[in-house]
């Protein structure tokens, strides 16, 4: 059974989102334990450049594994403010620490849309139901 931390929000595309306090709200994004398990061994990542403006659902990154290359769509709209550059050298960290050191990027949300954007995401119970557990 996949680990599903209760303090995160989730997408049906198997991403997690952790909101950080502040103004504007910044969210950290990664793939779930379930997703990394389905991908297999991660061998490369391509992350969005800092400053990239993304809309919710727009492809902004990809993860290459021994099985496939998977597009990563932004879970919320905003501007990229950070990427996990350590993944360039050690992409396998996504497999060993998907909710910790394996995070992908951070997005700064527009203040007027932050609660609505986060409200559209699944909580841990909703994500668990999505997985059928």
PDB file of C-alpha atoms in Angstrom:
ATOM      1  CA  UNK A   1       0.000   0.000   0.000  1.00  0.00           C
ATOM      2  CA  UNK A   2       1.263   3.474  -0.906  1.00  0.00           C
ATOM      3  CA  UNK A   3       2.118   6.054   1.708  1.00  0.00           C
ATOM      4  CA  UNK A   4      -0.376   8.976   1.716  1.00  0.00           C
ATOM      5  CA  UNK A   5       0.601  11.776   4.150  1.00  0.00           C
ATOM      6  CA  UNK A   6      -2.460  13.526   5.569  1.00  0.00           C
ATOM      7  CA  UNK A   7      -0.908  17.019   5.575  1.00  0.00           C
ATOM      8  CA  UNK A   8      -0.728  17.246   1.771  1.00  0.00           C
ATOM      9  CA  UNK A   9      -3.192  17.879  -1.071  1.00  0.00           C
ATOM     10  CA  UNK A  10      -3.231  15.637  -4.157  1.00  0.00           C
ATOM     11  CA  UNK A  11      -4.167  15.574  -7.829  1.00  0.00           C
ATOM     12  CA  UNK A  12      -5.744  12.724  -9.739  1.00  0.00           C
ATOM     13  CA  UNK A  13      -2.494  12.682 -11.767  1.00  0.00           C
ATOM     14  CA  UNK A  14      -0.617  11.513  -8.638  1.00  0.00           C
ATOM     15  CA  UNK A  15       1.083  14.745  -7.642  1.00  0.00           C
ATOM     16  CA  UNK A  16       1.242  16.083  -4.099  1.00  0.00           C
ATOM     17  CA  UNK A  17       1.125  19.734  -3.083  1.00  0.00           C
ATOM     18  CA  UNK A  18       2.352  21.194   0.212  1.00  0.00           C
ATOM     19  CA  UNK A  19       1.275  24.804   0.838  1.00  0.00           C
ATOM     20  CA  UNK A  20       3.738  26.961   2.736  1.00  0.00           C
ATOM     21  CA  UNK A  21       2.597  29.912   4.838  1.00  0.00           C
ATOM     22  CA  UNK A  22       3.216  33.336   3.389  1.00  0.00           C
ATOM     23  CA  UNK A  23       1.995  36.021   1.067  1.00  0.00           C
ATOM     24  CA  UNK A  24       1.973  35.046  -1.678  1.00  0.00           C
ATOM     25  CA  UNK A  25       1.292  31.394  -0.947  1.00  0.00           C
ATOM     26  CA  UNK A  26       4.045  29.127  -2.278  1.00  0.00           C
ATOM     27  CA  UNK A  27       3.429  25.433  -2.859  1.00  0.00           C
ATOM     28  CA  UNK A  28       5.978  22.648  -3.146  1.00  0.00           C
ATOM     29  CA  UNK A  29       5.115  19.944  -5.686  1.00  0.00           C
ATOM     30  CA  UNK A  30       6.234  16.339  -6.065  1.00  0.00           C
ATOM     31  CA  UNK A  31       4.987  12.962  -7.230  1.00  0.00           C
ATOM     32  CA  UNK A  32       3.311  10.547  -4.867  1.00  0.00           C
ATOM     33  CA  UNK A  33       4.692   7.284  -3.545  1.00  0.00           C
ATOM     34  CA  UNK A  34       2.178   5.510  -5.785  1.00  0.00           C
ATOM     35  CA  UNK A  35       3.435   7.391  -8.862  1.00  0.00           C
ATOM     36  CA  UNK A  36       7.111   6.698  -8.210  1.00  0.00           C
ATOM     37  CA  UNK A  37       6.284   3.020  -7.704  1.00  0.00           C
ATOM     38  CA  UNK A  38       4.402   2.894 -11.016  1.00  0.00           C
ATOM     39  CA  UNK A  39       7.234   4.682 -12.847  1.00  0.00           C
ATOM     40  CA  UNK A  40       9.975   2.373 -11.648  1.00  0.00           C
ATOM     41  CA  UNK A  41      13.562   3.588 -11.389  1.00  0.00           C
ATOM     42  CA  UNK A  42      13.748   7.321 -12.164  1.00  0.00           C
ATOM     43  CA  UNK A  43      16.797   8.131 -14.298  1.00  0.00           C
ATOM     44  CA  UNK A  44      16.284  11.793 -15.325  1.00  0.00           C
ATOM     45  CA  UNK A  45      14.080  14.833 -14.717  1.00  0.00           C
ATOM     46  CA  UNK A  46      13.397  18.018 -16.639  1.00  0.00           C
ATOM     47  CA  UNK A  47      12.090  20.813 -14.409  1.00  0.00           C
ATOM     48  CA  UNK A  48      10.587  24.202 -15.269  1.00  0.00           C
ATOM     49  CA  UNK A  49      12.831  27.261 -15.219  1.00  0.00           C
ATOM     50  CA  UNK A  50      12.382  29.648 -12.319  1.00  0.00           C
ATOM     51  CA  UNK A  51      10.103  32.453 -13.501  1.00  0.00           C
ATOM     52  CA  UNK A  52       8.020  30.208 -15.759  1.00  0.00           C
ATOM     53  CA  UNK A  53       4.330  31.102 -15.560  1.00  0.00           C
ATOM     54  CA  UNK A  54       2.093  28.023 -15.660  1.00  0.00           C
ATOM     55  CA  UNK A  55      -1.615  27.404 -15.725  1.00  0.00           C
ATOM     56  CA  UNK A  56      -3.187  24.522 -13.847  1.00  0.00           C
ATOM     57  CA  UNK A  57      -2.987  21.445 -16.049  1.00  0.00           C
ATOM     58  CA  UNK A  58      -0.183  22.790 -18.276  1.00  0.00           C
ATOM     59  CA  UNK A  59       2.787  20.492 -18.815  1.00  0.00           C
ATOM     60  CA  UNK A  60       5.810  22.027 -17.105  1.00  0.00           C
ATOM     61  CA  UNK A  61       8.188  19.138 -16.374  1.00  0.00           C
ATOM     62  CA  UNK A  62       8.858  15.501 -17.154  1.00  0.00           C
ATOM     63  CA  UNK A  63      10.271  12.481 -15.402  1.00  0.00           C
ATOM     64  CA  UNK A  64      12.107   9.733 -17.258  1.00  0.00           C
ATOM     65  CA  UNK A  65      12.229   6.259 -15.798  1.00  0.00           C
ATOM     66  CA  UNK A  66      13.426   2.907 -17.048  1.00  0.00           C
ATOM     67  CA  UNK A  67       9.811   2.292 -18.157  1.00  0.00           C
ATOM     68  CA  UNK A  68       8.723   5.591 -19.761  1.00  0.00           C
ATOM     69  CA  UNK A  69       8.807   9.374 -19.874  1.00  0.00           C
ATOM     70  CA  UNK A  70       5.929  11.009 -18.004  1.00  0.00           C
ATOM     71  CA  UNK A  71       4.764  14.599 -18.382  1.00  0.00           C
ATOM     72  CA  UNK A  72       4.168  16.533 -15.180  1.00  0.00           C
ATOM     73  CA  UNK A  73       1.339  19.062 -15.334  1.00  0.00           C
ATOM     74  CA  UNK A  74       1.210  22.013 -12.965  1.00  0.00           C
ATOM     75  CA  UNK A  75      -1.350  21.215 -10.264  1.00  0.00           C
ATOM     76  CA  UNK A  76      -2.087  24.912  -9.657  1.00  0.00           C
ATOM     77  CA  UNK A  77      -1.596  28.151 -11.609  1.00  0.00           C
ATOM     78  CA  UNK A  78       1.267  30.464 -10.739  1.00  0.00           C
ATOM     79  CA  UNK A  79       4.924  31.274 -11.270  1.00  0.00           C
ATOM     80  CA  UNK A  80       7.806  28.889 -10.712  1.00  0.00           C
ATOM     81  CA  UNK A  81      10.009  30.154  -7.874  1.00  0.00           C
ATOM     82  CA  UNK A  82      12.308  27.184  -7.192  1.00  0.00           C
ATOM     83  CA  UNK A  83      13.349  23.809  -8.552  1.00  0.00           C
ATOM     84  CA  UNK A  84      15.042  20.907  -6.842  1.00  0.00           C
ATOM     85  CA  UNK A  85      18.334  21.155  -8.725  1.00  0.00           C
ATOM     86  CA  UNK A  86      19.765  18.221  -6.723  1.00  0.00           C
ATOM     87  CA  UNK A  87      17.578  15.941  -8.852  1.00  0.00           C
ATOM     88  CA  UNK A  88      19.740  16.709 -11.901  1.00  0.00           C
ATOM     89  CA  UNK A  89      22.552  14.674 -10.301  1.00  0.00           C
ATOM     90  CA  UNK A  90      20.461  12.240  -8.238  1.00  0.00           C
ATOM     91  CA  UNK A  91      17.034  11.757  -9.885  1.00  0.00           C
ATOM     92  CA  UNK A  92      16.636   8.453  -8.044  1.00  0.00           C
ATOM     93  CA  UNK A  93      15.911  10.496  -4.904  1.00  0.00           C
ATOM     94  CA  UNK A  94      12.336  10.663  -6.225  1.00  0.00           C
ATOM     95  CA  UNK A  95      12.099   6.888  -5.663  1.00  0.00           C
ATOM     96  CA  UNK A  96      13.620   6.883  -2.191  1.00  0.00           C
ATOM     97  CA  UNK A  97      12.064  10.082  -0.790  1.00  0.00           C
ATOM     98  CA  UNK A  98       9.050  11.179  -2.875  1.00  0.00           C
ATOM     99  CA  UNK A  99       7.586  13.336  -0.064  1.00  0.00           C
ATOM    100  CA  UNK A 100      10.901  14.712   1.185  1.00  0.00           C
ATOM    101  CA  UNK A 101      14.141  15.275  -0.700  1.00  0.00           C
ATOM    102  CA  UNK A 102      12.514  14.109  -3.964  1.00  0.00           C
ATOM    103  CA  UNK A 103      10.290  17.195  -4.381  1.00  0.00           C
ATOM    104  CA  UNK A 104      10.248  18.697  -7.882  1.00  0.00           C
ATOM    105  CA  UNK A 105       9.486  22.436  -7.930  1.00  0.00           C
ATOM    106  CA  UNK A 106       7.755  25.294  -6.130  1.00  0.00           C
ATOM    107  CA  UNK A 107       5.055  27.604  -7.496  1.00  0.00           C
ATOM    108  CA  UNK A 108       4.015  30.988  -6.148  1.00  0.00           C
ATOM    109  CA  UNK A 109       0.241  31.327  -6.378  1.00  0.00           C
ATOM    110  CA  UNK A 110      -1.566  34.521  -7.253  1.00  0.00           C
ATOM    111  CA  UNK A 111      -3.178  35.693  -3.962  1.00  0.00           C
ATOM    112  CA  UNK A 112      -6.638  35.985  -5.479  1.00  0.00           C
ATOM    113  CA  UNK A 113      -6.622  32.391  -6.702  1.00  0.00           C
ATOM    114  CA  UNK A 114      -4.713  30.519  -3.987  1.00  0.00           C
ATOM    115  CA  UNK A 115      -7.641  29.243  -1.901  1.00  0.00           C
ATOM    116  CA  UNK A 116      -9.666  28.291  -4.967  1.00  0.00           C
ATOM    117  CA  UNK A 117      -6.698  26.489  -6.565  1.00  0.00           C
ATOM    118  CA  UNK A 118      -5.889  24.555  -3.406  1.00  0.00           C
ATOM    119  CA  UNK A 119      -9.569  23.812  -2.780  1.00  0.00           C
ATOM    120  CA  UNK A 120      -9.808  21.904  -6.074  1.00  0.00           C
ATOM    121  CA  UNK A 121      -7.184  19.404  -4.936  1.00  0.00           C
ATOM    122  CA  UNK A 122      -7.922  16.131  -3.145  1.00  0.00           C
ATOM    123  CA  UNK A 123      -7.275  15.613   0.544  1.00  0.00           C
ATOM    124  CA  UNK A 124      -5.615  12.383   1.736  1.00  0.00           C
ATOM    125  CA  UNK A 125      -8.957  10.549   2.066  1.00  0.00           C
ATOM    126  CA  UNK A 126     -10.005  11.571  -1.439  1.00  0.00           C
ATOM    127  CA  UNK A 127      -6.659  10.478  -2.886  1.00  0.00           C
ATOM    128  CA  UNK A 128      -6.866   7.186  -1.012  1.00  0.00           C
ATOM    129  CA  UNK A 129     -10.317   6.569  -2.533  1.00  0.00           C
ATOM    130  CA  UNK A 130      -8.893   7.407  -5.980  1.00  0.00           C
ATOM    131  CA  UNK A 131      -6.323   4.643  -5.471  1.00  0.00           C
ATOM    132  CA  UNK A 132      -9.065   2.273  -4.345  1.00  0.00           C
ATOM    133  CA  UNK A 133      -7.674   1.823  -0.853  1.00  0.00           C
TER     134      UNK A 133
END
